[in-house]
């Protein structure tokens, strides 16, 4: 299916939850969706007979600037061989996005990484711990307004 | 597979003995973790009940560094260090992402050079994977044979770009140097030498009775679990899924060559066991030689760098590009904000994703099998921790 057809199919089922879609004039066509609808949409994308997005290629946490952070999902279908990109934005004050761990197991570690480095809180994630940084690290380094702490466990940073 | 469950055990005098699960640390300093990875094993006797991986011992802030660079090209040496056994493939994936953002085509000679380098790198990387896998399960000799042949590939790289491990060779828009005049001849000589060597590995390790006993029917990964976990590369193909990005989502000039995708068939046990993952790598080396020989015959003359400005400024936008590295799908998600510095670089590393399935396939096996399973996943901690 082309990105246009995928978007139309999603719009027909979910309507308002799709806030924006850029399919022309961009490198990768993407669909923006509301954060609270991500789990239902993800489940539909995976299980719908026409779409069958069974492979989550990449899940990236991004600081979009202007007080917004979010997550980008790159999906692929092994059987239908089509791709689509989903984008979700939330405010920095309340960075909560439902987890898609139960739909694609790949998301488990990727969501932990996004939580670790960007600070997106994935609700419903079974094991949301830091994964790359030490457990007691403070702050989320890939946020654009991140300040390096002066000390970590009594050691000067950067030493 | 073993059933676990703590039963009441009585001593000969009828006293109830205490029995409980035990936690064992494997790593960060352990020869079979291939770097600094810590596995927390929950064991019942010698049977593994659960595995909890702890990562991050080799975290080098790749993504943070990439955002602090002043030029897109400056990120490439850091990409080298992601997967230090397959630097060419890492560079290539990043360069492709940059080129896609810039919307440029590289000269045809460059495509061929990149294919040749990437396939040589795949062989070199698989040789390390197979050799160290032999070490993990107690076969020392194949390791020496495989490193001997890997040296020859590294010699080819050295005469091309001067480096043996971290090349900084594939740049956005082309490659840093043209091939030296004797390269094609020497590469062909290597291909001719290498084909019979594969049979030697098979005699030494692949069909060794002890090796088969250690790896067949161990760590079985079913195809649907592999897809759900996003496994890729030999890990996915070992489970019998016929999928290769080089063929199914083609990039560069791979569609011009004749070659096969190797999948696990459960020849020695169950489909998706450690032996299947191993044999996929062995057979892939042969296919890589096929690709290299065709590419060496067809390579055209021409420039090795397209005309792009020294300081690249892609239009604002984002893209995700994936390629097939020796370990699987290496993807780069790049966001440009129109300046000369990447706004966000996310590396989707294959070993990171492949490792995440480990707890699922280790449960119910012995501790010694964990070593065999981990070796068959072929992790490189440089790209797991980034």
Short mmCIF file of C-alpha atoms in Angstrom, two decimals:
data_model
loop_
_atom_site.label_atom_id
_atom_site.label_comp_id
_atom_site.label_asym_id
_atom_site.label_seq_id
_atom_site.Cartn_x
_atom_site.Cartn_y
_atom_site.Cartn_z
CA UNK A 1 0.00 0.00 0.00
CA UNK A 2 1.15 3.54 -0.62
CA UNK A 3 1.45 5.99 2.29
CA UNK A 4 -1.68 7.74 0.98
CA UNK A 5 -3.75 4.59 1.20
CA UNK A 6 -2.38 3.79 4.67
CA UNK A 7 -3.26 7.27 5.89
CA UNK A 8 -6.77 7.06 4.45
CA UNK A 9 -7.33 3.71 6.06
CA UNK A 10 -6.19 5.06 9.41
CA UNK A 11 -8.31 8.19 9.06
CA UNK A 12 -11.38 6.12 8.22
CA UNK A 13 -10.98 4.14 11.45
CA UNK A 14 -9.58 6.66 13.91
CA UNK A 15 -10.59 10.06 12.48
CA UNK A 16 -9.57 12.75 14.95
CA UNK A 17 -6.62 10.85 16.39
CA UNK A 18 -4.65 11.55 13.21
CA UNK A 19 -3.64 15.17 13.58
CA UNK A 20 -1.40 15.65 10.57
CA UNK A 21 0.10 13.75 7.65
CA UNK A 22 2.93 14.83 5.35
CA UNK A 23 3.12 12.46 2.43
CA UNK A 24 4.50 14.66 -0.37
CA UNK A 25 7.64 16.75 -0.53
CA UNK A 26 9.35 15.05 2.42
CA UNK A 27 12.04 12.39 2.42
CA UNK A 28 10.06 9.86 4.45
CA UNK A 29 6.27 10.26 4.52
CA UNK A 30 4.96 10.45 8.07
CA UNK A 31 1.70 10.56 10.00
CA UNK A 32 1.31 12.54 13.22
CA UNK A 33 -1.01 11.07 15.78
CA UNK A 34 -2.30 11.94 19.23
CA UNK A 35 -0.25 10.43 22.03
CA UNK A 36 -3.16 8.79 23.85
CA UNK A 37 -4.24 6.90 20.71
CA UNK A 38 -0.88 5.33 19.90
CA UNK A 39 -1.58 1.94 21.41
CA UNK A 40 -4.91 1.40 19.62
CA UNK A 41 -3.44 2.62 16.35
CA UNK A 42 -0.36 0.43 16.74
CA UNK A 43 -2.51 -2.61 17.41
CA UNK A 44 -4.63 -1.83 14.35
CA UNK A 45 -1.55 -1.34 12.19
CA UNK A 46 -0.16 -4.69 13.25
CA UNK A 47 -3.32 -6.77 13.04
CA UNK A 48 -5.19 -5.25 10.11
CA UNK A 49 -5.17 -7.70 7.23
CA UNK A 50 -4.29 -5.03 4.66
CA UNK A 51 -1.53 -3.37 6.69
CA UNK A 52 0.26 -6.07 8.72
CA UNK A 53 2.99 -3.86 10.16
CA UNK A 54 4.68 -6.63 12.11
CA UNK A 55 8.19 -5.18 12.26
CA UNK A 56 9.11 -2.10 14.30
CA UNK A 57 12.34 -1.01 12.65
CA UNK A 58 13.20 1.87 14.92
CA UNK A 59 11.78 3.84 17.81
CA UNK A 60 13.54 7.14 18.49
CA UNK A 61 12.94 9.67 21.20
CA UNK A 62 13.35 13.20 19.89
CA UNK A 63 13.45 16.66 21.45
CA UNK A 64 11.45 18.66 18.91
CA UNK A 65 12.13 22.00 20.61
CA UNK A 66 9.52 24.60 21.66
CA UNK A 67 8.77 22.60 24.79
CA UNK A 68 7.82 19.47 22.88
CA UNK A 69 9.41 16.05 23.01
CA UNK A 70 8.19 12.97 21.28
CA UNK A 71 8.73 9.60 19.73
CA UNK A 72 9.15 8.55 16.10
CA UNK A 73 8.12 5.03 15.08
CA UNK A 74 9.46 3.54 11.83
CA UNK A 75 7.34 0.60 10.82
CA UNK A 76 7.76 -2.06 8.17
CA UNK A 77 5.65 -4.97 7.05
CA UNK A 78 7.54 -8.17 6.32
CA UNK A 79 4.73 -9.62 4.22
CA UNK A 80 3.38 -6.51 2.46
CA UNK A 81 6.78 -4.79 2.16
CA UNK A 82 5.55 -1.27 2.87
CA UNK A 83 6.73 1.31 5.36
CA UNK A 84 5.30 4.17 7.32
CA UNK A 85 6.56 6.60 9.94
CA UNK A 86 4.48 7.65 12.93
CA UNK A 87 5.21 10.69 15.06
CA UNK A 88 3.89 11.49 18.49
CA UNK A 89 4.44 14.75 20.36
CA UNK A 90 3.90 15.55 24.02
CA UNK A 91 4.82 18.48 26.23
CA UNK A 92 7.90 18.37 28.43
CA UNK A 93 5.78 19.01 31.51
CA UNK A 94 3.74 15.85 31.06
CA UNK A 95 5.81 13.54 28.83
CA UNK A 96 3.53 10.51 28.95
CA UNK A 97 3.01 8.19 25.99
CA UNK A 98 1.36 4.75 26.17
CA UNK A 99 3.86 1.95 25.68
CA UNK A 100 3.66 -0.28 22.61
CA UNK A 101 5.76 -2.98 24.25
CA UNK A 102 2.86 -5.42 24.24
CA UNK A 103 2.49 -5.01 20.46
CA UNK A 104 6.09 -5.11 19.28
CA UNK A 105 8.62 -6.59 21.72
CA UNK A 106 11.35 -4.49 20.08
CA UNK A 107 9.84 -1.51 21.80
CA UNK A 108 10.83 -2.79 25.22
CA UNK A 109 14.48 -1.78 25.10
CA UNK A 110 13.97 1.08 22.67
CA UNK A 111 11.42 2.67 25.00
CA UNK A 112 13.78 2.24 27.91
CA UNK A 113 16.42 4.02 25.84
CA UNK A 114 14.06 6.86 24.93
CA UNK A 115 13.14 7.21 28.60
CA UNK A 116 16.81 7.18 29.55
CA UNK A 117 18.07 9.74 27.07
CA UNK A 118 15.04 11.93 26.33
CA UNK A 119 12.83 11.41 29.35
CA UNK A 120 9.65 10.17 27.72
CA UNK A 121 7.60 8.24 30.28
CA UNK A 122 5.95 5.22 28.69
CA UNK A 123 2.82 4.31 30.63
CA UNK A 124 2.16 0.60 30.84
CA UNK A 125 5.77 -0.39 30.20
CA UNK A 126 6.60 -3.45 32.32
CA UNK A 127 10.15 -2.47 33.25
CA UNK A 128 10.87 1.21 32.68
CA UNK A 129 14.42 1.55 33.99
CA UNK A 130 17.42 3.39 32.61
CA UNK A 131 19.29 1.20 30.17
CA UNK A 132 22.46 2.92 28.94
CA UNK A 133 23.23 5.39 31.73
CA UNK A 134 23.86 4.46 35.39
CA UNK A 135 20.65 3.93 37.38
CA UNK A 136 21.32 6.96 39.56
CA UNK A 137 22.12 9.42 36.76
CA UNK A 138 20.15 12.65 36.88
CA UNK A 139 18.51 14.26 33.89
CA UNK A 140 18.01 13.18 30.30
CA UNK A 141 21.09 14.07 28.20
CA UNK A 142 19.56 14.26 24.72
CA UNK A 143 17.17 17.03 25.69
CA UNK A 144 18.35 20.25 24.12
CA UNK A 145 18.18 22.13 27.43
CA UNK A 146 20.23 19.50 29.30
CA UNK A 147 22.90 20.76 31.66
CA UNK A 148 25.72 18.42 32.60
CA UNK A 149 25.68 17.91 36.39
CA UNK A 150 28.71 19.19 38.25
CA UNK A 151 29.25 16.05 40.28
CA UNK A 152 28.35 12.40 39.90
CA UNK A 153 28.89 10.37 43.07
CA UNK A 154 31.49 12.83 44.29
CA UNK A 155 33.42 12.77 40.99
CA UNK A 156 33.70 15.97 39.00
CA UNK A 157 31.96 15.90 35.59
CA UNK A 158 33.66 16.45 33.20
CA UNK A 159 36.80 15.57 35.01
CA UNK B 1 14.96 -27.71 27.84
CA UNK B 2 14.43 -28.40 31.50
CA UNK B 3 11.42 -27.79 33.69
CA UNK B 4 12.17 -25.68 36.72
CA UNK B 5 10.39 -25.62 40.01
CA UNK B 6 11.71 -25.75 43.50
CA UNK B 7 10.77 -28.97 45.19
CA UNK B 8 11.25 -29.99 48.76
CA UNK B 9 14.31 -32.18 48.97
CA UNK B 10 14.86 -34.38 51.97
CA UNK B 11 18.23 -35.55 53.23
CA UNK B 12 18.91 -39.15 54.17
CA UNK B 13 17.97 -38.40 57.78
CA UNK B 14 14.61 -37.01 56.67
CA UNK B 15 15.51 -33.36 57.30
CA UNK B 16 14.09 -30.92 54.72
CA UNK B 17 16.96 -29.25 52.90
CA UNK B 18 16.73 -25.58 52.03
CA UNK B 19 16.55 -24.99 48.30
CA UNK B 20 16.16 -21.63 46.64
CA UNK B 21 16.98 -19.75 43.48
CA UNK B 22 20.41 -18.26 43.27
CA UNK B 23 21.64 -15.18 41.44
CA UNK B 24 24.92 -15.41 39.55
CA UNK B 25 26.68 -12.51 37.88
CA UNK B 26 28.14 -13.25 34.47
CA UNK B 27 30.33 -10.36 33.49
CA UNK B 28 31.08 -7.46 33.07
CA UNK B 29 34.47 -9.16 32.85
CA UNK B 30 33.73 -12.55 31.38
CA UNK B 31 35.33 -14.02 28.26
CA UNK B 32 32.06 -15.19 26.74
CA UNK B 33 30.31 -11.82 26.94
CA UNK B 34 32.63 -10.50 24.19
CA UNK B 35 33.15 -7.20 25.94
CA UNK B 36 31.66 -5.55 28.95
CA UNK B 37 28.18 -6.93 29.35
CA UNK B 38 26.74 -8.06 32.66
CA UNK B 39 24.17 -10.80 32.73
CA UNK B 40 22.34 -11.40 35.96
CA UNK B 41 21.45 -15.09 35.90
CA UNK B 42 18.73 -16.37 38.16
CA UNK B 43 19.42 -20.09 38.46
CA UNK B 44 17.74 -23.08 39.98
CA UNK B 45 20.63 -25.45 40.44
CA UNK B 46 22.26 -25.30 37.07
CA UNK B 47 19.11 -24.43 35.14
CA UNK B 48 18.59 -20.84 34.12
CA UNK B 49 15.27 -19.42 35.30
CA UNK B 50 15.79 -15.87 34.12
CA UNK B 51 18.43 -13.66 32.54
CA UNK B 52 18.56 -9.93 33.16
CA UNK B 53 21.08 -8.11 30.94
CA UNK B 54 22.65 -4.92 32.26
CA UNK B 55 24.09 -2.71 29.54
CA UNK B 56 25.84 0.60 29.38
CA UNK B 57 29.36 -0.27 30.51
CA UNK B 58 30.68 0.87 27.13
CA UNK B 59 28.31 3.81 26.63
CA UNK B 60 30.22 6.54 24.79
CA UNK B 61 27.42 9.05 24.17
CA UNK B 62 27.50 8.57 20.40
CA UNK B 63 24.21 10.33 19.82
CA UNK B 64 25.13 13.27 22.06
CA UNK B 65 28.51 13.59 20.35
CA UNK B 66 26.90 13.57 16.91
CA UNK B 67 24.74 16.53 17.86
CA UNK B 68 27.80 18.45 19.05
CA UNK B 69 29.76 18.12 15.79
CA UNK B 70 30.17 21.05 13.44
CA UNK B 71 29.81 19.02 10.25
CA UNK B 72 27.89 15.99 9.07
CA UNK B 73 31.10 14.31 7.89
CA UNK B 74 32.64 14.57 11.34
CA UNK B 75 30.23 11.97 12.69
CA UNK B 76 31.72 9.24 10.49
CA UNK B 77 34.76 8.40 12.68
CA UNK B 78 32.32 7.91 15.56
CA UNK B 79 30.23 5.58 13.39
CA UNK B 80 33.40 3.54 12.84
CA UNK B 81 33.52 2.92 16.55
CA UNK B 82 29.94 1.73 16.84
CA UNK B 83 30.57 -1.72 15.50
CA UNK B 84 34.34 -1.91 15.46
CA UNK B 85 34.30 -5.26 13.66
CA UNK B 86 32.21 -3.92 10.79
CA UNK B 87 33.15 -0.27 10.48
CA UNK B 88 32.61 -0.14 6.73
CA UNK B 89 28.96 -1.13 7.10
CA UNK B 90 28.38 1.43 9.83
CA UNK B 91 29.93 4.23 7.78
CA UNK B 92 27.94 3.21 4.77
CA UNK B 93 24.61 3.29 6.57
CA UNK B 94 25.30 6.75 7.95
CA UNK B 95 26.57 8.01 4.59
CA UNK B 96 23.44 6.69 2.87
CA UNK B 97 21.26 8.52 5.39
CA UNK B 98 23.16 11.75 4.73
CA UNK B 99 22.89 11.27 0.99
CA UNK B 100 19.18 10.60 1.23
CA UNK B 101 18.69 13.86 3.15
CA UNK B 102 20.78 15.74 0.59
CA UNK B 103 19.01 13.91 -2.24
CA UNK B 104 22.22 13.20 -4.18
CA UNK B 105 23.37 10.28 -6.27
CA UNK B 106 26.91 9.03 -5.87
CA UNK B 107 29.02 8.02 -8.91
CA UNK B 108 28.58 4.43 -10.01
CA UNK B 109 32.18 3.50 -9.23
CA UNK B 110 31.57 4.53 -5.65
CA UNK B 111 28.60 2.16 -5.37
CA UNK B 112 30.73 -0.74 -6.53
CA UNK B 113 33.63 0.13 -4.23
CA UNK B 114 31.21 0.33 -1.32
CA UNK B 115 29.66 -3.03 -2.13
CA UNK B 116 33.08 -4.67 -2.38
CA UNK B 117 34.25 -3.13 0.89
CA UNK B 118 31.04 -3.96 2.73
CA UNK B 119 31.09 -7.59 1.60
CA UNK B 120 34.76 -7.99 2.51
CA UNK B 121 33.89 -6.49 5.86
CA UNK B 122 31.03 -8.95 6.24
CA UNK B 123 33.41 -11.85 5.72
CA UNK B 124 35.94 -10.40 8.16
CA UNK B 125 33.26 -9.82 10.76
CA UNK B 126 31.75 -13.29 10.34
CA UNK B 127 35.22 -14.81 10.69
CA UNK B 128 35.59 -13.14 14.09
CA UNK B 129 32.09 -14.21 15.06
CA UNK B 130 32.63 -17.83 14.07
CA UNK B 131 36.15 -18.05 15.47
CA UNK B 132 35.22 -16.63 18.86
CA UNK B 133 32.09 -18.77 18.89
CA UNK B 134 34.36 -21.78 18.59
CA UNK B 135 36.40 -20.43 21.50
CA UNK B 136 33.27 -20.00 23.60
CA UNK B 137 32.28 -23.62 23.24
CA UNK B 138 35.79 -24.93 23.62
CA UNK B 139 37.29 -25.24 20.14
CA UNK B 140 40.51 -23.28 19.99
CA UNK B 141 41.97 -24.22 16.61
CA UNK B 142 39.36 -22.81 14.18
CA UNK B 143 39.87 -19.41 15.78
CA UNK B 144 43.49 -19.34 14.59
CA UNK B 145 42.60 -20.39 11.06
CA UNK B 146 39.87 -17.77 10.82
CA UNK B 147 42.03 -14.96 12.14
CA UNK B 148 44.71 -15.92 9.65
CA UNK B 149 42.26 -15.35 6.79
CA UNK B 150 40.81 -12.23 8.34
CA UNK B 151 44.27 -10.69 8.35
CA UNK B 152 44.34 -10.95 4.56
CA UNK B 153 41.13 -8.94 4.30
CA UNK B 154 42.51 -6.36 6.70
CA UNK B 155 45.59 -6.13 4.47
CA UNK B 156 43.31 -5.28 1.55
CA UNK B 157 41.65 -2.56 3.63
CA UNK B 158 45.01 -1.25 4.74
CA UNK B 159 46.29 -0.85 1.21
CA UNK B 160 43.08 1.00 0.30
CA UNK B 161 42.74 3.48 3.11
CA UNK B 162 45.64 2.98 5.48
CA UNK B 163 43.65 1.66 8.43
CA UNK B 164 43.06 -1.89 9.54
CA UNK B 165 40.12 -1.57 11.89
CA UNK B 166 38.55 1.90 11.92
CA UNK B 167 38.61 3.14 8.36
CA UNK B 168 36.78 6.48 8.01
CA UNK B 169 36.64 5.43 4.37
CA UNK B 170 33.04 5.81 3.23
CA UNK B 171 32.02 9.45 3.33
CA UNK B 172 28.80 11.22 2.49
CA UNK B 173 29.03 11.68 -1.28
CA UNK B 174 31.70 9.08 -1.99
CA UNK B 175 34.76 7.41 -0.54
CA UNK B 176 37.96 9.01 0.73
CA UNK B 177 40.42 7.33 -1.68
CA UNK B 178 40.18 5.51 -4.97
CA UNK B 179 41.21 1.85 -5.02
CA UNK B 180 44.96 1.31 -5.48
CA UNK B 181 45.94 -0.02 -8.91
CA UNK B 182 46.68 -3.55 -7.67
CA UNK B 183 43.53 -3.89 -5.58
CA UNK B 184 41.30 -5.70 -8.08
CA UNK B 185 43.97 -8.28 -8.81
CA UNK B 186 44.71 -8.92 -5.13
CA UNK B 187 41.04 -9.07 -4.23
CA UNK B 188 40.42 -11.65 -6.94
CA UNK B 189 43.35 -13.67 -5.67
CA UNK B 190 41.86 -13.60 -2.19
CA UNK B 191 38.46 -14.78 -3.45
CA UNK B 192 40.12 -17.68 -5.21
CA UNK B 193 42.05 -18.55 -2.08
CA UNK B 194 39.11 -18.18 0.26
CA UNK B 195 36.50 -20.47 -1.34
CA UNK B 196 38.25 -23.75 -0.40
CA UNK B 197 38.97 -22.36 3.07
CA UNK B 198 35.27 -22.50 3.90
CA UNK B 199 35.39 -26.26 3.49
CA UNK B 200 38.28 -26.31 5.92
CA UNK B 201 36.19 -24.47 8.54
CA UNK B 202 33.38 -26.91 7.97
CA UNK B 203 35.69 -29.85 8.56
CA UNK B 204 37.22 -28.25 11.64
CA UNK B 205 34.16 -26.85 13.38
CA UNK B 206 30.82 -26.97 11.61
CA UNK B 207 30.38 -30.71 11.43
CA UNK B 208 32.39 -31.48 14.53
CA UNK B 209 30.38 -33.88 16.69
CA UNK B 210 31.07 -32.03 19.94
CA UNK B 211 30.26 -28.68 18.40
CA UNK B 212 26.93 -29.99 17.09
CA UNK B 213 26.10 -31.43 20.51
CA UNK B 214 26.77 -28.06 22.11
CA UNK B 215 24.77 -25.98 19.65
CA UNK B 216 21.98 -28.00 18.03
CA UNK B 217 18.59 -27.74 19.77
CA UNK B 218 19.96 -25.04 22.05
CA UNK B 219 18.47 -21.53 22.23
CA UNK B 220 15.66 -22.14 19.80
CA UNK B 221 14.21 -18.86 18.51
CA UNK B 222 10.88 -19.30 16.69
CA UNK B 223 10.29 -17.11 13.65
CA UNK B 224 7.32 -15.15 15.05
CA UNK B 225 9.22 -14.31 18.24
CA UNK B 226 12.19 -13.19 16.16
CA UNK B 227 10.01 -10.81 14.13
CA UNK B 228 8.22 -9.46 17.19
CA UNK B 229 11.55 -8.72 18.84
CA UNK B 230 12.83 -7.06 15.66
CA UNK B 231 15.72 -9.47 15.23
CA UNK B 232 17.57 -9.13 11.98
CA UNK B 233 20.49 -10.49 10.04
CA UNK B 234 21.70 -14.06 10.65
CA UNK B 235 19.62 -14.15 13.82
CA UNK B 236 16.39 -13.74 11.83
CA UNK B 237 17.47 -15.90 8.92
CA UNK B 238 18.63 -18.59 11.29
CA UNK B 239 15.01 -18.85 12.40
CA UNK B 240 14.00 -19.66 8.85
CA UNK B 241 12.72 -16.23 7.81
CA UNK B 242 13.82 -15.57 4.26
CA UNK B 243 14.53 -11.88 4.58
CA UNK B 244 17.57 -9.84 3.66
CA UNK B 245 17.51 -6.07 3.34
CA UNK B 246 20.00 -6.27 0.50
CA UNK B 247 17.36 -8.12 -1.54
CA UNK B 248 14.01 -7.10 -0.04
CA UNK B 249 14.60 -3.40 0.52
CA UNK B 250 17.43 -2.90 -1.96
CA UNK B 251 19.93 -0.10 -1.76
CA UNK B 252 23.03 0.68 -3.81
CA UNK B 253 23.67 -1.78 -6.67
CA UNK B 254 22.85 -5.08 -4.94
CA UNK B 255 20.08 -5.82 -7.43
CA UNK B 256 22.69 -6.17 -10.18
CA UNK B 257 24.26 -9.29 -8.68
CA UNK B 258 23.23 -12.92 -8.53
CA UNK B 259 23.33 -14.38 -5.03
CA UNK B 260 21.21 -16.32 -2.59
CA UNK B 261 19.81 -15.53 0.82
CA UNK B 262 20.78 -18.28 3.28
CA UNK B 263 18.26 -19.41 5.88
CA UNK B 264 18.36 -21.92 8.71
CA UNK B 265 16.64 -25.20 7.98
CA UNK B 266 17.11 -27.08 11.22
CA UNK B 267 19.56 -29.53 9.66
CA UNK B 268 21.05 -30.64 12.98
CA UNK B 269 18.09 -30.02 15.25
CA UNK B 270 15.29 -27.48 15.42
CA UNK B 271 14.90 -24.51 13.11
CA UNK B 272 16.27 -21.43 14.86
CA UNK B 273 18.78 -23.11 17.14
CA UNK B 274 22.35 -21.97 17.68
CA UNK B 275 23.73 -24.24 14.97
CA UNK B 276 21.35 -22.72 12.41
CA UNK B 277 22.49 -19.22 13.26
CA UNK B 278 26.07 -20.41 12.95
CA UNK B 279 25.64 -22.10 9.59
CA UNK B 280 23.85 -19.06 8.13
CA UNK B 281 27.01 -17.05 8.78
CA UNK B 282 29.23 -19.66 7.16
CA UNK B 283 27.06 -19.78 4.05
CA UNK B 284 26.76 -16.01 3.89
CA UNK B 285 30.52 -15.76 3.55
CA UNK B 286 30.30 -17.83 0.40
CA UNK B 287 27.56 -15.58 -0.98
CA UNK B 288 29.64 -12.52 -0.15
CA UNK B 289 32.46 -13.95 -2.22
CA UNK B 290 29.97 -14.40 -5.09
CA UNK B 291 28.95 -10.75 -4.85
CA UNK B 292 32.55 -9.53 -4.61
CA UNK B 293 33.63 -11.50 -7.67
CA UNK B 294 30.79 -10.12 -9.76
CA UNK B 295 31.41 -6.59 -8.51
CA UNK B 296 35.14 -6.82 -9.28
CA UNK B 297 34.31 -7.88 -12.84
CA UNK B 298 31.78 -5.13 -13.42
CA UNK B 299 33.41 -2.20 -11.62
CA UNK B 300 33.37 0.88 -13.89
CA UNK B 301 35.90 3.72 -14.07
CA UNK B 302 35.00 7.16 -12.77
CA UNK B 303 35.13 9.63 -9.91
CA UNK B 304 35.07 8.47 -6.32
CA UNK B 305 33.56 11.63 -4.84
CA UNK B 306 30.51 13.52 -6.02
CA UNK B 307 30.65 17.29 -6.08
CA UNK B 308 29.13 18.36 -2.81
CA UNK B 309 30.05 21.37 -0.71
CA UNK B 310 32.57 20.88 2.05
CA UNK B 311 30.02 21.94 4.63
CA UNK B 312 26.81 20.08 4.02
CA UNK B 313 23.51 21.75 4.83
CA UNK B 314 20.60 19.43 4.05
CA UNK B 315 17.10 20.89 3.87
CA UNK B 316 15.09 20.54 7.08
CA UNK B 317 13.60 17.09 7.26
CA UNK B 318 14.19 13.62 8.57
CA UNK B 319 14.80 10.18 7.20
CA UNK B 320 15.40 6.62 8.32
CA UNK B 321 17.82 4.52 6.31
CA UNK B 322 18.60 0.89 6.97
CA UNK B 323 21.20 -1.44 5.53
CA UNK B 324 22.28 -4.99 6.17
CA UNK B 325 25.33 -5.11 8.40
CA UNK B 326 26.93 -8.46 9.34
CA UNK B 327 24.79 -8.46 12.48
CA UNK B 328 21.56 -7.33 10.91
CA UNK B 329 19.67 -4.17 10.30
CA UNK B 330 21.74 -1.08 11.04
CA UNK B 331 19.53 1.96 10.70
CA UNK B 332 20.20 5.65 11.11
CA UNK B 333 17.41 8.06 11.88
CA UNK B 334 18.64 11.53 10.98
CA UNK B 335 16.91 14.85 11.55
CA UNK B 336 18.23 17.97 9.86
CA UNK B 337 17.19 21.47 10.89
CA UNK B 338 18.88 23.10 7.90
CA UNK B 339 22.15 23.89 9.66
CA UNK B 340 25.49 22.19 9.16
CA UNK B 341 25.09 20.07 12.30
CA UNK B 342 22.74 17.09 12.56
CA UNK B 343 19.83 17.90 14.88
CA UNK B 344 19.35 14.30 15.97
CA UNK B 345 21.18 11.10 15.06
CA UNK B 346 19.70 7.86 16.29
CA UNK B 347 21.50 4.65 15.57
CA UNK B 348 19.32 1.56 15.55
CA UNK B 349 21.94 -1.05 16.15
CA UNK B 350 21.27 -4.70 15.30
CA UNK B 351 23.15 -6.21 18.24
CA UNK B 352 21.16 -4.10 20.72
CA UNK B 353 17.90 -5.46 19.36
CA UNK B 354 19.17 -9.03 18.93
CA UNK B 355 20.43 -9.06 22.51
CA UNK B 356 17.00 -8.08 23.83
CA UNK B 357 15.60 -11.47 22.83
CA UNK B 358 18.28 -13.25 24.89
CA UNK B 359 16.31 -13.61 28.14
CA UNK B 360 13.51 -15.28 26.21
CA UNK B 361 15.67 -17.90 24.54
CA UNK B 362 17.92 -18.63 27.54
CA UNK B 363 15.19 -19.70 29.96
CA UNK B 364 15.20 -23.39 30.74
CA UNK B 365 18.71 -24.13 29.55
CA UNK B 366 21.90 -24.80 31.50
CA UNK B 367 24.38 -22.06 32.39
CA UNK B 368 26.86 -23.45 29.86
CA UNK B 369 24.16 -23.12 27.19
CA UNK B 370 23.85 -19.41 27.94
CA UNK B 371 27.44 -19.09 26.75
CA UNK B 372 26.57 -20.95 23.54
CA UNK B 373 23.43 -18.83 22.97
CA UNK B 374 25.21 -15.55 23.62
CA UNK B 375 27.97 -16.52 21.21
CA UNK B 376 25.46 -17.35 18.49
CA UNK B 377 23.80 -13.94 18.84
CA UNK B 378 27.17 -12.38 17.98
CA UNK B 379 27.01 -9.15 19.95
CA UNK B 380 29.49 -6.33 19.67
CA UNK B 381 29.23 -4.20 22.75
CA UNK B 382 30.39 -1.11 20.89
CA UNK B 383 27.07 -0.90 19.13
CA UNK B 384 24.92 -2.30 21.92
CA UNK B 385 25.98 0.50 24.25
CA UNK B 386 26.85 3.13 21.66
#
